[in-house]
PDB file of C-alpha atoms in Angstrom:
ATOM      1  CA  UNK A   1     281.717 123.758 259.149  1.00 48.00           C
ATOM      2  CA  UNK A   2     282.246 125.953 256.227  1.00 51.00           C
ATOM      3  CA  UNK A   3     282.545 129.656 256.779  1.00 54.00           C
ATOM      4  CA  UNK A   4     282.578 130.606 253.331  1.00 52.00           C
ATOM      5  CA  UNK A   5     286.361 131.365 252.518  1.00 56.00           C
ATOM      6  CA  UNK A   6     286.621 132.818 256.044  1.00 63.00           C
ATOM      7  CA  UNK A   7     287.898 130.706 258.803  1.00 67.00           C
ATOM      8  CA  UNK A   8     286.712 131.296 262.746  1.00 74.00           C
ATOM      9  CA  UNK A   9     289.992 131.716 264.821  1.00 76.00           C
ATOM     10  CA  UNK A  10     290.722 130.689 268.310  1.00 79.00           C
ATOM     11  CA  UNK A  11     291.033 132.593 271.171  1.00 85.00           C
ATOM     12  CA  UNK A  12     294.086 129.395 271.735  1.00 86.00           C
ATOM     13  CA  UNK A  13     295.414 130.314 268.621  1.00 83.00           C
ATOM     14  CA  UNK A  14     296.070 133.846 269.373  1.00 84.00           C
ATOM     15  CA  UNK A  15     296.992 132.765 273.268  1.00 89.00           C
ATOM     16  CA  UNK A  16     299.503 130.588 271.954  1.00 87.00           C
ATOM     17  CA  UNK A  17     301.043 133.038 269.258  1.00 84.00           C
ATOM     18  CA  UNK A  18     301.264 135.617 271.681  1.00 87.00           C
ATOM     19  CA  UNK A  19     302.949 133.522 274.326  1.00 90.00           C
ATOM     20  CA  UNK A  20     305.182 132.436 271.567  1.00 86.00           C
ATOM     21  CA  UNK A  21     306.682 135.891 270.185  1.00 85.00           C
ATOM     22  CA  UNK A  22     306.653 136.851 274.406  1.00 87.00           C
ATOM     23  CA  UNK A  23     309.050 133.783 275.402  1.00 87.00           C
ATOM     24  CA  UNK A  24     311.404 134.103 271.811  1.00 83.00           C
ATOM     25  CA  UNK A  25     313.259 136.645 269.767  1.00 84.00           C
ATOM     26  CA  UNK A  26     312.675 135.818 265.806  1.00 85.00           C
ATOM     27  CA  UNK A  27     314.850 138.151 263.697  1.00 84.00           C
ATOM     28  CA  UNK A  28     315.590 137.786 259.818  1.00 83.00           C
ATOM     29  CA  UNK A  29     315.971 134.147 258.847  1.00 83.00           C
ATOM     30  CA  UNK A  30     318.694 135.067 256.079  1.00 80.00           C
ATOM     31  CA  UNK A  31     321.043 136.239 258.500  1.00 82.00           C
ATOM     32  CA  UNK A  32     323.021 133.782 261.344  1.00 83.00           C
ATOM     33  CA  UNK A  33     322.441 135.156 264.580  1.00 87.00           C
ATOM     34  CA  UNK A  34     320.841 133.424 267.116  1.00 87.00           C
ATOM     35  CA  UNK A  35     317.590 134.956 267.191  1.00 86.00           C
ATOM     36  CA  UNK A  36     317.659 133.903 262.791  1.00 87.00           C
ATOM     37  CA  UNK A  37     318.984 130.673 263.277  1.00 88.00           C
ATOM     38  CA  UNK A  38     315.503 130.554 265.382  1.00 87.00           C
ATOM     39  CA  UNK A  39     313.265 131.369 262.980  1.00 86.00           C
ATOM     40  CA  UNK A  40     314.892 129.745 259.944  1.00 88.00           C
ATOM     41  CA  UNK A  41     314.088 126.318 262.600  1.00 90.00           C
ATOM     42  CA  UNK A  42     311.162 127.211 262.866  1.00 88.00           C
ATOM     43  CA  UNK A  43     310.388 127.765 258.927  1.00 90.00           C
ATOM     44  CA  UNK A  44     312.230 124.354 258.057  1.00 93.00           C
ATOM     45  CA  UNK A  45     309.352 122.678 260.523  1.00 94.00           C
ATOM     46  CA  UNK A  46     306.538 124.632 259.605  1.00 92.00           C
ATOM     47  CA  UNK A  47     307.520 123.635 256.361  1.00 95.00           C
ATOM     48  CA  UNK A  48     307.626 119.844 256.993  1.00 96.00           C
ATOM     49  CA  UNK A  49     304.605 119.516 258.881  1.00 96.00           C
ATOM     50  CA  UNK A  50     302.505 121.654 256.102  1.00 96.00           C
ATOM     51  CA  UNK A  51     304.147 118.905 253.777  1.00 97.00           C
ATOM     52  CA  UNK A  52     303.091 116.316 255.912  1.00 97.00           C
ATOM     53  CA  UNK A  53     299.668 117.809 256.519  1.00 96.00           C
ATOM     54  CA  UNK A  54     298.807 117.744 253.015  1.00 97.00           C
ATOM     55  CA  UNK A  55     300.802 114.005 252.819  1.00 97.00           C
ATOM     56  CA  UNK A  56     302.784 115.854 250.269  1.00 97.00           C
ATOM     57  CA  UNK A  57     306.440 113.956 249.229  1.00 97.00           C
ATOM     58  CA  UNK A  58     309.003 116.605 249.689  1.00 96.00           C
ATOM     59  CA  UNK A  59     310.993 115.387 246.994  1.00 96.00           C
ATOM     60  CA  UNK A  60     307.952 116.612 244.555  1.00 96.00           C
ATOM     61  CA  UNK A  61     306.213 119.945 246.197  1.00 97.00           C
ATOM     62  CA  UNK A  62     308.151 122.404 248.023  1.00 96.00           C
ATOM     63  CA  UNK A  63     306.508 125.034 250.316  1.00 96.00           C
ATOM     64  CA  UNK A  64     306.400 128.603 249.672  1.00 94.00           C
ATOM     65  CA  UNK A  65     305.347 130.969 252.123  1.00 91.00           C
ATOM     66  CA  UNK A  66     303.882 134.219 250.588  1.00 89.00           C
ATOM     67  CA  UNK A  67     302.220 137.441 251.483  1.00 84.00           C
ATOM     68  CA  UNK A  68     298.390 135.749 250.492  1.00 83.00           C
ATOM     69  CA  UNK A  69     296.600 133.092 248.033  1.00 84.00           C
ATOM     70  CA  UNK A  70     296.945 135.923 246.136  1.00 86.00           C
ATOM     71  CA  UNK A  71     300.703 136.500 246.195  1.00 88.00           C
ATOM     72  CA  UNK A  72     301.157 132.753 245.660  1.00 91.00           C
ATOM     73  CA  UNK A  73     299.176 132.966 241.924  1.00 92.00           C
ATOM     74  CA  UNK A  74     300.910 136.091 241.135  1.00 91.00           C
ATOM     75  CA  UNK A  75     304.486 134.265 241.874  1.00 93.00           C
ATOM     76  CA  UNK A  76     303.403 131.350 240.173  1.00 93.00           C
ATOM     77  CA  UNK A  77     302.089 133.167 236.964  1.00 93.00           C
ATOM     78  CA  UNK A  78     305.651 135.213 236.510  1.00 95.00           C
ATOM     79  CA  UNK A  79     307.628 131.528 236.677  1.00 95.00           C
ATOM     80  CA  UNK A  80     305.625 130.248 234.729  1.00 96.00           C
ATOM     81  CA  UNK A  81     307.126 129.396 231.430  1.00 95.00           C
ATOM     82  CA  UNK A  82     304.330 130.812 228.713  1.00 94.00           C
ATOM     83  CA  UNK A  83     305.693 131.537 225.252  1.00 91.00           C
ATOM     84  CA  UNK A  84     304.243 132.079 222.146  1.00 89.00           C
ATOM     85  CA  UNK A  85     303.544 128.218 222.289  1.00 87.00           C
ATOM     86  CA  UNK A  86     301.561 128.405 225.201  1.00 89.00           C
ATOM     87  CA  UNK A  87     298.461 128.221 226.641  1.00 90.00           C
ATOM     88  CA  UNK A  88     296.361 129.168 229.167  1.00 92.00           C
ATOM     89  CA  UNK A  89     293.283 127.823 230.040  1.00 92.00           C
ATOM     90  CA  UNK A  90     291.183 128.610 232.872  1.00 93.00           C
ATOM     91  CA  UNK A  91     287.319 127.501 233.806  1.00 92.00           C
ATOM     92  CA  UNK A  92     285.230 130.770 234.410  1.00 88.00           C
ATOM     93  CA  UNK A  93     283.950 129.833 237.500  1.00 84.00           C
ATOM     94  CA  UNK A  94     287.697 131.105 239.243  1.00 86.00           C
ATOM     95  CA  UNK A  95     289.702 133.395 241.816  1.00 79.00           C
ATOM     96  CA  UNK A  96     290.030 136.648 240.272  1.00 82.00           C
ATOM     97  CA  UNK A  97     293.516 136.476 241.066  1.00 83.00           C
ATOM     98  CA  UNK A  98     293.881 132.934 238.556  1.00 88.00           C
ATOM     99  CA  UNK A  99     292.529 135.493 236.286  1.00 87.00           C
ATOM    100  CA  UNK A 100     295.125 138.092 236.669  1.00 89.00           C
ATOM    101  CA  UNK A 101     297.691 135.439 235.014  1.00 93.00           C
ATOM    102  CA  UNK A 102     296.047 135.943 231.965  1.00 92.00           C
ATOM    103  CA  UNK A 103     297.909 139.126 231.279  1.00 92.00           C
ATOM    104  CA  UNK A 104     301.345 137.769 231.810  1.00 94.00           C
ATOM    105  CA  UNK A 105     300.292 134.994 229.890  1.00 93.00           C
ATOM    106  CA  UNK A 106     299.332 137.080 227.278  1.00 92.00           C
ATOM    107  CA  UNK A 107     302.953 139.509 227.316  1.00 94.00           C
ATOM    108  CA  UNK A 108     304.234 135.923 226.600  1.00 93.00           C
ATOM    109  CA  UNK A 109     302.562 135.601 223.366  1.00 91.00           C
ATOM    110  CA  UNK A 110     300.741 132.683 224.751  1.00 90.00           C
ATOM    111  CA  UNK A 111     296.832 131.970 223.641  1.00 88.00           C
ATOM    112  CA  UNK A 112     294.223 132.002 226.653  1.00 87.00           C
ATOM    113  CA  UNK A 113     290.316 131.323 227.193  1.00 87.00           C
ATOM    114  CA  UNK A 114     287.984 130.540 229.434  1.00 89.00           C
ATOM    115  CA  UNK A 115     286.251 127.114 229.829  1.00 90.00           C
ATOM    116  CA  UNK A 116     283.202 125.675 230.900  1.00 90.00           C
ATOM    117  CA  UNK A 117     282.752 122.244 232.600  1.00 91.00           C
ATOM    118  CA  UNK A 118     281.052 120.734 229.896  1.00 90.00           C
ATOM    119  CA  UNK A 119     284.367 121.869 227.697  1.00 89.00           C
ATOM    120  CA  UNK A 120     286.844 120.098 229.865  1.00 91.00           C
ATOM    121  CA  UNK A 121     284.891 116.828 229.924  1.00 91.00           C
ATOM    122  CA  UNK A 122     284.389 116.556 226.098  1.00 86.00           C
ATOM    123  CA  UNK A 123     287.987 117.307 225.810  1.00 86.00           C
ATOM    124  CA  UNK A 124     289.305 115.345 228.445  1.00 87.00           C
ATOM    125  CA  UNK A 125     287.191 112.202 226.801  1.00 85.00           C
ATOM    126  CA  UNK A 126     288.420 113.037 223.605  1.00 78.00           C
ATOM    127  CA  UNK A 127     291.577 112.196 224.657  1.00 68.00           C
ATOM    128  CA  UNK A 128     292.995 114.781 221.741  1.00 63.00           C
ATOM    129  CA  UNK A 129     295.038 117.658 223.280  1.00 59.00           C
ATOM    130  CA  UNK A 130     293.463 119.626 220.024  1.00 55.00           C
ATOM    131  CA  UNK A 131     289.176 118.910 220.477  1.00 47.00           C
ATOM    132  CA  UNK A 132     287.085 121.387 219.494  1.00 45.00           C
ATOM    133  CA  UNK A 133     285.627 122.690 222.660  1.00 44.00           C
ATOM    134  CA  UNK A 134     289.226 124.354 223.411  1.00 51.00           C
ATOM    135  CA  UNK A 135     289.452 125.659 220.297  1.00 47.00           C
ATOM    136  CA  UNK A 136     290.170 129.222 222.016  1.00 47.00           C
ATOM    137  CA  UNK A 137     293.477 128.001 223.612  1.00 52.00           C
ATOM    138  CA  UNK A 138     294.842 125.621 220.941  1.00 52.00           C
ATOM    139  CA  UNK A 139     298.073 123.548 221.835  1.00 54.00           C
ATOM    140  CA  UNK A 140     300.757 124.808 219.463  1.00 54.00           C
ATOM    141  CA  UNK A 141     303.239 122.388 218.776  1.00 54.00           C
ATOM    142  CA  UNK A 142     306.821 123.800 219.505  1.00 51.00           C
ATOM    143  CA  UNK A 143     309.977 124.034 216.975  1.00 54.00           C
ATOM    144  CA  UNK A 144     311.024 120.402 217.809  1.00 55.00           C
ATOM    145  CA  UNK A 145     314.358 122.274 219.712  1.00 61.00           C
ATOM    146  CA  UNK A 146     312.425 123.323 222.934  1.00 75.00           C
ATOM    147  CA  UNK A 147     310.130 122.153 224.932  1.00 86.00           C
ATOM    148  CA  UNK A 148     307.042 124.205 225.344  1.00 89.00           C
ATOM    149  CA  UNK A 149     305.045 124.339 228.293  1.00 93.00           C
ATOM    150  CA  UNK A 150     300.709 125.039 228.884  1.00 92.00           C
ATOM    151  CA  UNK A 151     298.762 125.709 231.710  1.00 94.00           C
ATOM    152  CA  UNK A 152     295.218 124.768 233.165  1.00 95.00           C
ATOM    153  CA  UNK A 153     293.913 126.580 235.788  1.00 95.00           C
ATOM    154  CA  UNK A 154     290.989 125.370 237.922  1.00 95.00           C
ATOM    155  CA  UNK A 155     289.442 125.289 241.960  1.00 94.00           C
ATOM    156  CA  UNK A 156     288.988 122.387 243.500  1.00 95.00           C
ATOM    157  CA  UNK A 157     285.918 124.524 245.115  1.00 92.00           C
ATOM    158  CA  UNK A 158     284.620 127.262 243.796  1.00 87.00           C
ATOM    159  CA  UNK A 159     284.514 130.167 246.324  1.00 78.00           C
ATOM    160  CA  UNK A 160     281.147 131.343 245.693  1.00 76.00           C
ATOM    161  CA  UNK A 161     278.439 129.049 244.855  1.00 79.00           C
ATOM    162  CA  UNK A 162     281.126 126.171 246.775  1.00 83.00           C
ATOM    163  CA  UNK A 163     281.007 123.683 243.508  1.00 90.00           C
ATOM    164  CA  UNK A 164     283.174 121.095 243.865  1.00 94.00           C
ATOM    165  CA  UNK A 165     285.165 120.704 240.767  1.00 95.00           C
ATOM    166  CA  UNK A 166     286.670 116.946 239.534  1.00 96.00           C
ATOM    167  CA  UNK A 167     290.380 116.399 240.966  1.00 97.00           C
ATOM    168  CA  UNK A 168     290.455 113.628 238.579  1.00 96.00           C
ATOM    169  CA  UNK A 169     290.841 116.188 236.040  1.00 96.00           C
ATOM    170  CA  UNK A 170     294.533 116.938 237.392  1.00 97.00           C
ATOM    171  CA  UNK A 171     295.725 113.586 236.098  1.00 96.00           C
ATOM    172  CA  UNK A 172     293.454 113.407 232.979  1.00 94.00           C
ATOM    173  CA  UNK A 173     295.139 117.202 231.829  1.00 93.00           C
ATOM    174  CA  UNK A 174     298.755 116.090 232.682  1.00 94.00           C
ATOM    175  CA  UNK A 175     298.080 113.072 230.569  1.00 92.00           C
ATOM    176  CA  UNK A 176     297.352 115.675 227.483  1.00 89.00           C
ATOM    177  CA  UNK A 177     301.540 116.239 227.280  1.00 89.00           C
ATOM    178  CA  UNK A 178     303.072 115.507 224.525  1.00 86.00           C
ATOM    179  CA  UNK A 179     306.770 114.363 223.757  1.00 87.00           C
ATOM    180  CA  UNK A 180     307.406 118.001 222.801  1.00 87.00           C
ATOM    181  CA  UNK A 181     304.201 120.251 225.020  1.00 88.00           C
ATOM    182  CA  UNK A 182     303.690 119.839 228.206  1.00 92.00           C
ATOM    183  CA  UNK A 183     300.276 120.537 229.915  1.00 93.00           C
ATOM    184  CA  UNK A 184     300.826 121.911 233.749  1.00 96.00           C
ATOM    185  CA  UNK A 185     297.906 122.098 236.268  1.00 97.00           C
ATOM    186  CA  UNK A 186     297.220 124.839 238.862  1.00 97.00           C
ATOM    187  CA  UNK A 187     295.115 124.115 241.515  1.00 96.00           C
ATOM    188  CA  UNK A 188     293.252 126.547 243.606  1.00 94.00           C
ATOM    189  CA  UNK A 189     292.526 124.959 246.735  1.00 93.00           C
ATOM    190  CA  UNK A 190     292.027 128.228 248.963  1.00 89.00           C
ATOM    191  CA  UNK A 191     288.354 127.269 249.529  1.00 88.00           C
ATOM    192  CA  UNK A 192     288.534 123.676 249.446  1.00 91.00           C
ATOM    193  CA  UNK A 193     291.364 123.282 252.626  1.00 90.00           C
ATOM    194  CA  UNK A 194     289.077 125.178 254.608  1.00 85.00           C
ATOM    195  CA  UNK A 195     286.363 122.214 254.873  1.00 84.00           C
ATOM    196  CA  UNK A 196     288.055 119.583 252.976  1.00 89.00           C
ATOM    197  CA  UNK A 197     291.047 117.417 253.094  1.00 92.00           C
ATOM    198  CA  UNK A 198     293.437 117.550 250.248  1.00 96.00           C
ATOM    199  CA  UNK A 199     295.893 114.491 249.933  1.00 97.00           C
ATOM    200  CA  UNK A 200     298.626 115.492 247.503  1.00 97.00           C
ATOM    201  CA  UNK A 201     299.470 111.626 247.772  1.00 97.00           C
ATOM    202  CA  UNK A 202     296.199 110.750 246.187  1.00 97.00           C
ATOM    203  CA  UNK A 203     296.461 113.979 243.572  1.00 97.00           C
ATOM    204  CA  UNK A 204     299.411 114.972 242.212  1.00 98.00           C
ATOM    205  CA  UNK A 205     298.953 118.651 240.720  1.00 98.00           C
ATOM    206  CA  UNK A 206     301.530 120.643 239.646  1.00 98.00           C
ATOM    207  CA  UNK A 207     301.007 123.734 241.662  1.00 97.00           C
ATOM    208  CA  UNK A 208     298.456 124.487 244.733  1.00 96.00           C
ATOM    209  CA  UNK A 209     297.728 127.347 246.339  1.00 94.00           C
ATOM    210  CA  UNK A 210     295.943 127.699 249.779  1.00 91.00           C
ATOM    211  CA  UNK A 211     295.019 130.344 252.766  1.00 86.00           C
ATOM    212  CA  UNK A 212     295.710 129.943 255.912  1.00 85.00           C
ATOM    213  CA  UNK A 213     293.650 132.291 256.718  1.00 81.00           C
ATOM    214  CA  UNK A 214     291.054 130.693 255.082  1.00 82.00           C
ATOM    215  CA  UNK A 215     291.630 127.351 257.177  1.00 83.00           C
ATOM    216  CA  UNK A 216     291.693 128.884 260.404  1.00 80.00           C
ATOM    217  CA  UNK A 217     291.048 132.851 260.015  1.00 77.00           C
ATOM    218  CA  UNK A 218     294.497 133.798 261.378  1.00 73.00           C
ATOM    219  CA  UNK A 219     296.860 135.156 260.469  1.00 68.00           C
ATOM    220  CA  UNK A 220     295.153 137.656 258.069  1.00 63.00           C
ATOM    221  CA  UNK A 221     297.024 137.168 254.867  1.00 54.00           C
ATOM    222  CA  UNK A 222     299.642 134.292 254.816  1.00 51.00           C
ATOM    223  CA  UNK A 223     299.514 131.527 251.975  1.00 49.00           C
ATOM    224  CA  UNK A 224     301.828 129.156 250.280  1.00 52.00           C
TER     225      UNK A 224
END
């Protein structure tokens, strides 16, 4: 069932947490007492199963626990490595927190626009990381001494109107790179975990972010 971005908790769930935290002590996993040797256990599993979940390879995706969806894209957007030979493209159909990149893309010096569907497929078929219908966010070829680095930003459902965009498109945009520019996919799969199953085995994008919350409506605001 799909509860439109917000997931129906358990009364088990919240049972089972609360006998948890009743029957342990958790403290700070980056210290070494006993009660943080606990929790940084419990992290390292939570960790692998998530991986495991998602039939992720832990050799390519690590998990990283933030404060939301929300604090993920932020996190990711500040790595990120935009320069004035960047770009950022982004479909408009998107989180509004995808959209908040745009501004550090933009203290970068990198180029950004919106896209529609139609846009991606004519470029994508092109097979020419410069076609026309991204002419707002043109790939800038570096110096020749670094390597330059772009990114496309897109859901795999939109969180709305629940579209369900192409994950064959992760592949297709990777495949845009060239020997000195790099195109990078970020998928937004907040929505989609929460009624569909993502295989990271199958798809292979750069960066995801998801909700717990949204899978299974607790706890509020937690999201690799």
């Amino acid at each position: 069932m799909d509860f439109t971005g917000s997931g129906m908790y358990l009364n088990r769930q919240i049972e089972e947490v609360s006998k948890t935290y009743s029957n342990a002590v958790f403290g700070n996993p980056h210290s070494k007492s006993k009660s943080s040797m606990e929790s940084t256990h419990n992290l390292h599993e939570m960790r692998e199963k998530i991986l495991d979940f998602f039939s992720a390879d832990p050799s390519e995706y690590e998990v990283i626990f933030t404060r939301s969806a929300t604090g993920a894209l932020v996190l990711m957007g500040e790595a990120f490595p935009f320069s004035s030979n960047s770009s950022f493209a982004y479909t408009q159909a998107n989180h509004a927190s995808v959209l908040g990149i745009r501004s550090i893309a933009i203290s970068k010096g990198a180029r950004m626009g919106s896209v529609t569907e139609e846009d991606v497929n004519e470029w994508l078929a092109s097979g020419s990381s410069a076609n026309p219908a991204l002419a707002r966010v043109p790939v800038v070829s570096s110096d020749g001494n670094t390597k330059s680095y772009s990114l496309f930003a897109y859901p795999a459902k939109e969180n709305w109107g629940g579209v369900l965009y192409p994950l064959h498109w992760i592949k297709q945009v990777q495949d845009m790179s060239t020997e000195d520019h790099e195109w990078l996919v970020l998928l937004d799969a907040a929505a989609y975990v929460a009624s569909q199953r993502l295989n990271l085995t199958d798809v292979h994008p750069d960066f995801v972010d998801i909700s717990f919350y949204k899978m299974f409506g607790y706890p509020l605001v937690l999201g690799p």
